[in-house]
Amino acid sequence: MERYYVLEPGTYLRKDGESLLVMRGNEAVGRVPLEGLEQLVLVGSSLSGAVVQELVRRRVETVLLSPWGQFRGRLVVDEHKHVARRKAQYLAFSDPRQAVHIARRIVQAKLKSGARFLSRRAGEYGLMALRKTAAQMMGLARMVAVEENMEMVRGLEGRGAHLYFEVFKDLVRAPGFHFSGRTKRPPRDPINALLSFVYTLLTNEVLTAVKIVGLDPYLGTLHTEEYGRPSLACDLVEEWRTHLGDRLVLGLINRRVVTPEDFVERAVTAADGVDEEDLRAHRPVEMKPKIARAFVDAYERWMGTSIQCPFAGTMSTYRGLIRDQARRFLRFLMGEAPTYEPFPWWTL
């Protein structure tokens, strides 16, 4: 077992021999074998000091997410052995021309991928609104390609995201769901809850890939510096959002694998809470435990999907592609490639 998800908010972990027990009060509600464990993802769960020491000793990367999937922190053994790579990153990102070049490549790829996805669905569903938005996003992609101002690049990315989510409701073909726009921190409806969750999981994938190649995940270009935010991972996840995140969520919804009855929705005016129980009571939407586990299982199967890499011509998985792209980004920073080539979803 390489990766394990603890999806029971309000629980804590306790060491028990060669396993970790998932405890709710005095009752064990799950068990995590430590043998072979490489990554542990905790959604609204907490750790004791003894468990932290054991995870560090075994070099298990541990990711902490809020009950609605927001990234809170990461426990990782950092070896700092790739000084030259981080130095190359710092030099490139401190050069305004290089920084805007990188951001431009990322945003252009995101816009073209989103446009390609909408164009395909427009043909399948016979919806002119999707085709019109796809054309607008391609226009933005052409504008980004020649833009030299970072704030303008960010603005075009924001405009593209607004256009995309304006028509996102037309991609939902299953009855009972509603989507009136993108909401987060916290998400306000089941679709936004699923999108936030899958984006967090994907960002975690990219963050791991960035760490593996030895770059600093907290310094990006498109996303500004912000305390605790892995800005480089937030930058590089943009090329994966539509085709790995949105397609998975929409597929599960449109195939009726996920239904509105799988969620608890609450009419709340304030989403803050004084403790975990209070926070949970004020959460606008919540996945029922059974569907949360089914969603993570579907995500793991999805990330294991095989695909031929257009760069190398070899077969890989979606998870493998993310790690390959991190290595491709590193080669660009080290001067071994003239530019960074985002994954070309729009050509597939």
CSV table of C-alpha atoms in Angstrom, one decimal, residues 85-224:
chain,number,residue,atom,x,y,z
A,85,ARG,CA,17.8,23.0,-8.7
A,86,ARG,CA,16.3,25.4,-6.2
A,87,LYS,CA,18.9,28.0,-7.1
A,88,ALA,CA,17.9,27.7,-10.7
A,89,GLN,CA,14.2,28.1,-9.7
A,90,TYR,CA,14.9,31.2,-7.6
A,91,LEU,CA,17.0,32.8,-10.4
A,92,ALA,CA,14.3,32.2,-13.0
A,93,PHE,CA,11.4,33.3,-10.9
A,94,SER,CA,13.2,36.5,-9.8
A,95,ASP,CA,13.6,37.5,-13.5
A,96,PRO,CA,10.4,39.3,-14.4
A,97,ARG,CA,10.7,38.3,-18.1
A,98,GLN,CA,11.2,34.6,-17.2
A,99,ALA,CA,8.5,34.7,-14.6
A,100,VAL,CA,5.9,36.1,-17.0
A,101,HIS,CA,7.0,33.7,-19.7
A,102,ILE,CA,6.3,30.7,-17.4
A,103,ALA,CA,3.0,32.1,-16.2
A,104,ARG,CA,2.0,32.8,-19.8
A,105,ARG,CA,2.7,29.2,-20.9
A,106,ILE,CA,0.7,27.8,-18.0
A,107,VAL,CA,-2.3,30.1,-18.6
A,108,GLN,CA,-2.3,29.6,-22.3
A,109,ALA,CA,-2.4,25.8,-21.8
A,110,LYS,CA,-5.2,26.0,-19.3
A,111,LEU,CA,-7.3,28.1,-21.6
A,112,LYS,CA,-6.7,25.9,-24.6
A,113,SER,CA,-7.5,22.8,-22.7
A,114,GLY,CA,-10.7,24.2,-21.3
A,115,ALA,CA,-11.7,25.4,-24.8
A,116,ARG,CA,-11.0,22.0,-26.3
A,117,PHE,CA,-13.1,20.3,-23.6
A,118,LEU,CA,-16.0,22.7,-24.0
A,119,SER,CA,-15.8,22.3,-27.8
A,120,ARG,CA,-16.0,18.5,-27.6
A,121,ARG,CA,-19.0,18.7,-25.2
A,122,ALA,CA,-20.7,21.3,-27.5
A,123,GLY,CA,-20.6,18.7,-30.3
A,124,GLU,CA,-21.9,15.9,-28.1
A,125,TYR,CA,-24.7,17.9,-26.5
A,126,GLY,CA,-25.5,20.2,-29.4
A,127,LEU,CA,-25.1,23.3,-27.3
A,128,MET,CA,-24.1,26.5,-29.0
A,129,ALA,CA,-23.3,28.3,-25.7
A,130,LEU,CA,-20.5,25.8,-25.0
A,131,ARG,CA,-19.1,26.4,-28.5
A,132,LYS,CA,-19.3,30.1,-28.1
A,133,THR,CA,-17.4,30.1,-24.8
A,134,ALA,CA,-14.8,27.7,-26.2
A,135,ALA,CA,-14.2,30.3,-29.0
A,136,GLN,CA,-13.9,33.1,-26.4
A,137,MET,CA,-11.4,31.1,-24.4
A,138,MET,CA,-9.3,30.4,-27.5
A,139,GLY,CA,-9.3,34.2,-28.1
A,140,LEU,CA,-8.0,34.7,-24.6
A,141,ALA,CA,-5.3,32.1,-25.2
A,142,ARG,CA,-4.1,34.0,-28.2
A,143,MET,CA,-4.1,37.2,-26.1
A,144,VAL,CA,-2.1,35.6,-23.4
A,145,ALA,CA,0.5,34.3,-25.9
A,146,VAL,CA,1.8,37.8,-26.5
A,147,GLU,CA,1.2,39.4,-23.1
A,148,GLU,CA,4.2,40.7,-21.3
A,149,ASN,CA,2.5,42.0,-18.1
A,150,MET,CA,2.1,39.6,-15.3
A,151,GLU,CA,-1.0,41.2,-13.9
A,152,MET,CA,-2.6,41.1,-17.4
A,153,VAL,CA,-1.8,37.4,-17.6
A,154,ARG,CA,-3.4,36.8,-14.2
A,155,GLY,CA,-6.4,38.9,-15.4
A,156,LEU,CA,-6.8,36.9,-18.6
A,157,GLU,CA,-6.7,33.6,-16.5
A,158,GLY,CA,-9.4,34.9,-14.2
A,159,ARG,CA,-11.5,36.0,-17.2
A,160,GLY,CA,-11.2,32.5,-18.7
A,161,ALA,CA,-12.1,30.8,-15.5
A,162,HIS,CA,-15.2,33.0,-15.2
A,163,LEU,CA,-16.3,32.2,-18.7
A,164,TYR,CA,-15.7,28.5,-18.2
A,165,PHE,CA,-17.7,28.3,-15.0
A,166,GLU,CA,-20.5,30.4,-16.4
A,167,VAL,CA,-21.4,27.4,-18.7
A,168,PHE,CA,-20.3,24.6,-16.4
A,169,LYS,CA,-23.9,24.0,-15.5
A,170,ASP,CA,-24.5,22.9,-19.1
A,171,LEU,CA,-22.0,20.1,-18.7
A,172,VAL,CA,-24.1,18.6,-15.8
A,173,ARG,CA,-26.6,16.2,-17.4
A,174,ALA,CA,-27.9,14.4,-14.3
A,175,PRO,CA,-31.1,15.7,-12.7
A,176,GLY,CA,-31.2,17.1,-9.2
A,177,PHE,CA,-27.8,18.9,-9.2
A,178,HIS,CA,-27.6,22.7,-9.3
A,179,PHE,CA,-24.6,24.8,-10.1
A,180,SER,CA,-24.8,28.6,-10.1
A,181,GLY,CA,-21.1,29.4,-10.1
A,182,ARG,CA,-17.8,28.4,-8.5
A,183,THR,CA,-17.7,28.7,-4.8
A,184,LYS,CA,-14.9,27.6,-2.4
A,185,ARG,CA,-13.7,28.0,1.2
A,186,PRO,CA,-16.2,26.6,1.8
A,187,PRO,CA,-18.0,25.2,-1.3
A,188,ARG,CA,-21.7,25.9,-1.2
A,189,ASP,CA,-23.2,22.9,-3.1
A,190,PRO,CA,-22.3,19.3,-4.0
A,191,ILE,CA,-20.7,20.0,-7.3
A,192,ASN,CA,-18.5,22.7,-5.8
A,193,ALA,CA,-17.6,20.3,-3.0
A,194,LEU,CA,-16.5,17.6,-5.4
A,195,LEU,CA,-14.5,20.2,-7.5
A,196,SER,CA,-12.8,21.6,-4.4
A,197,PHE,CA,-11.9,18.1,-3.2
A,198,VAL,CA,-10.5,16.8,-6.5
A,199,TYR,CA,-8.5,20.1,-7.1
A,200,THR,CA,-7.0,19.6,-3.6
A,201,LEU,CA,-6.1,16.0,-4.4
A,202,LEU,CA,-4.5,17.0,-7.7
A,203,THR,CA,-2.6,19.9,-6.1
A,204,ASN,CA,-1.3,17.4,-3.6
A,205,GLU,CA,-0.1,15.1,-6.6
A,206,VAL,CA,1.7,18.1,-8.2
A,207,LEU,CA,3.2,19.1,-4.9
A,208,THR,CA,4.6,15.6,-4.4
A,209,ALA,CA,6.0,15.6,-7.9
A,210,VAL,CA,7.6,19.0,-7.4
A,211,LYS,CA,9.2,17.8,-4.1
A,212,ILE,CA,10.5,14.6,-5.8
A,213,VAL,CA,12.4,16.7,-8.5
A,214,GLY,CA,13.9,18.9,-5.8
A,215,LEU,CA,12.1,22.2,-6.4
A,216,ASP,CA,10.6,24.6,-3.9
A,217,PRO,CA,6.8,24.2,-4.0
A,218,TYR,CA,6.2,27.4,-2.2
A,219,LEU,CA,7.6,29.8,-4.8
A,220,GLY,CA,5.6,30.2,-8.0
A,221,THR,CA,5.0,32.8,-10.7
A,222,LEU,CA,1.3,32.8,-11.6
A,223,HIS,CA,0.4,32.5,-7.9
A,224,THR,CA,2.0,35.1,-5.7
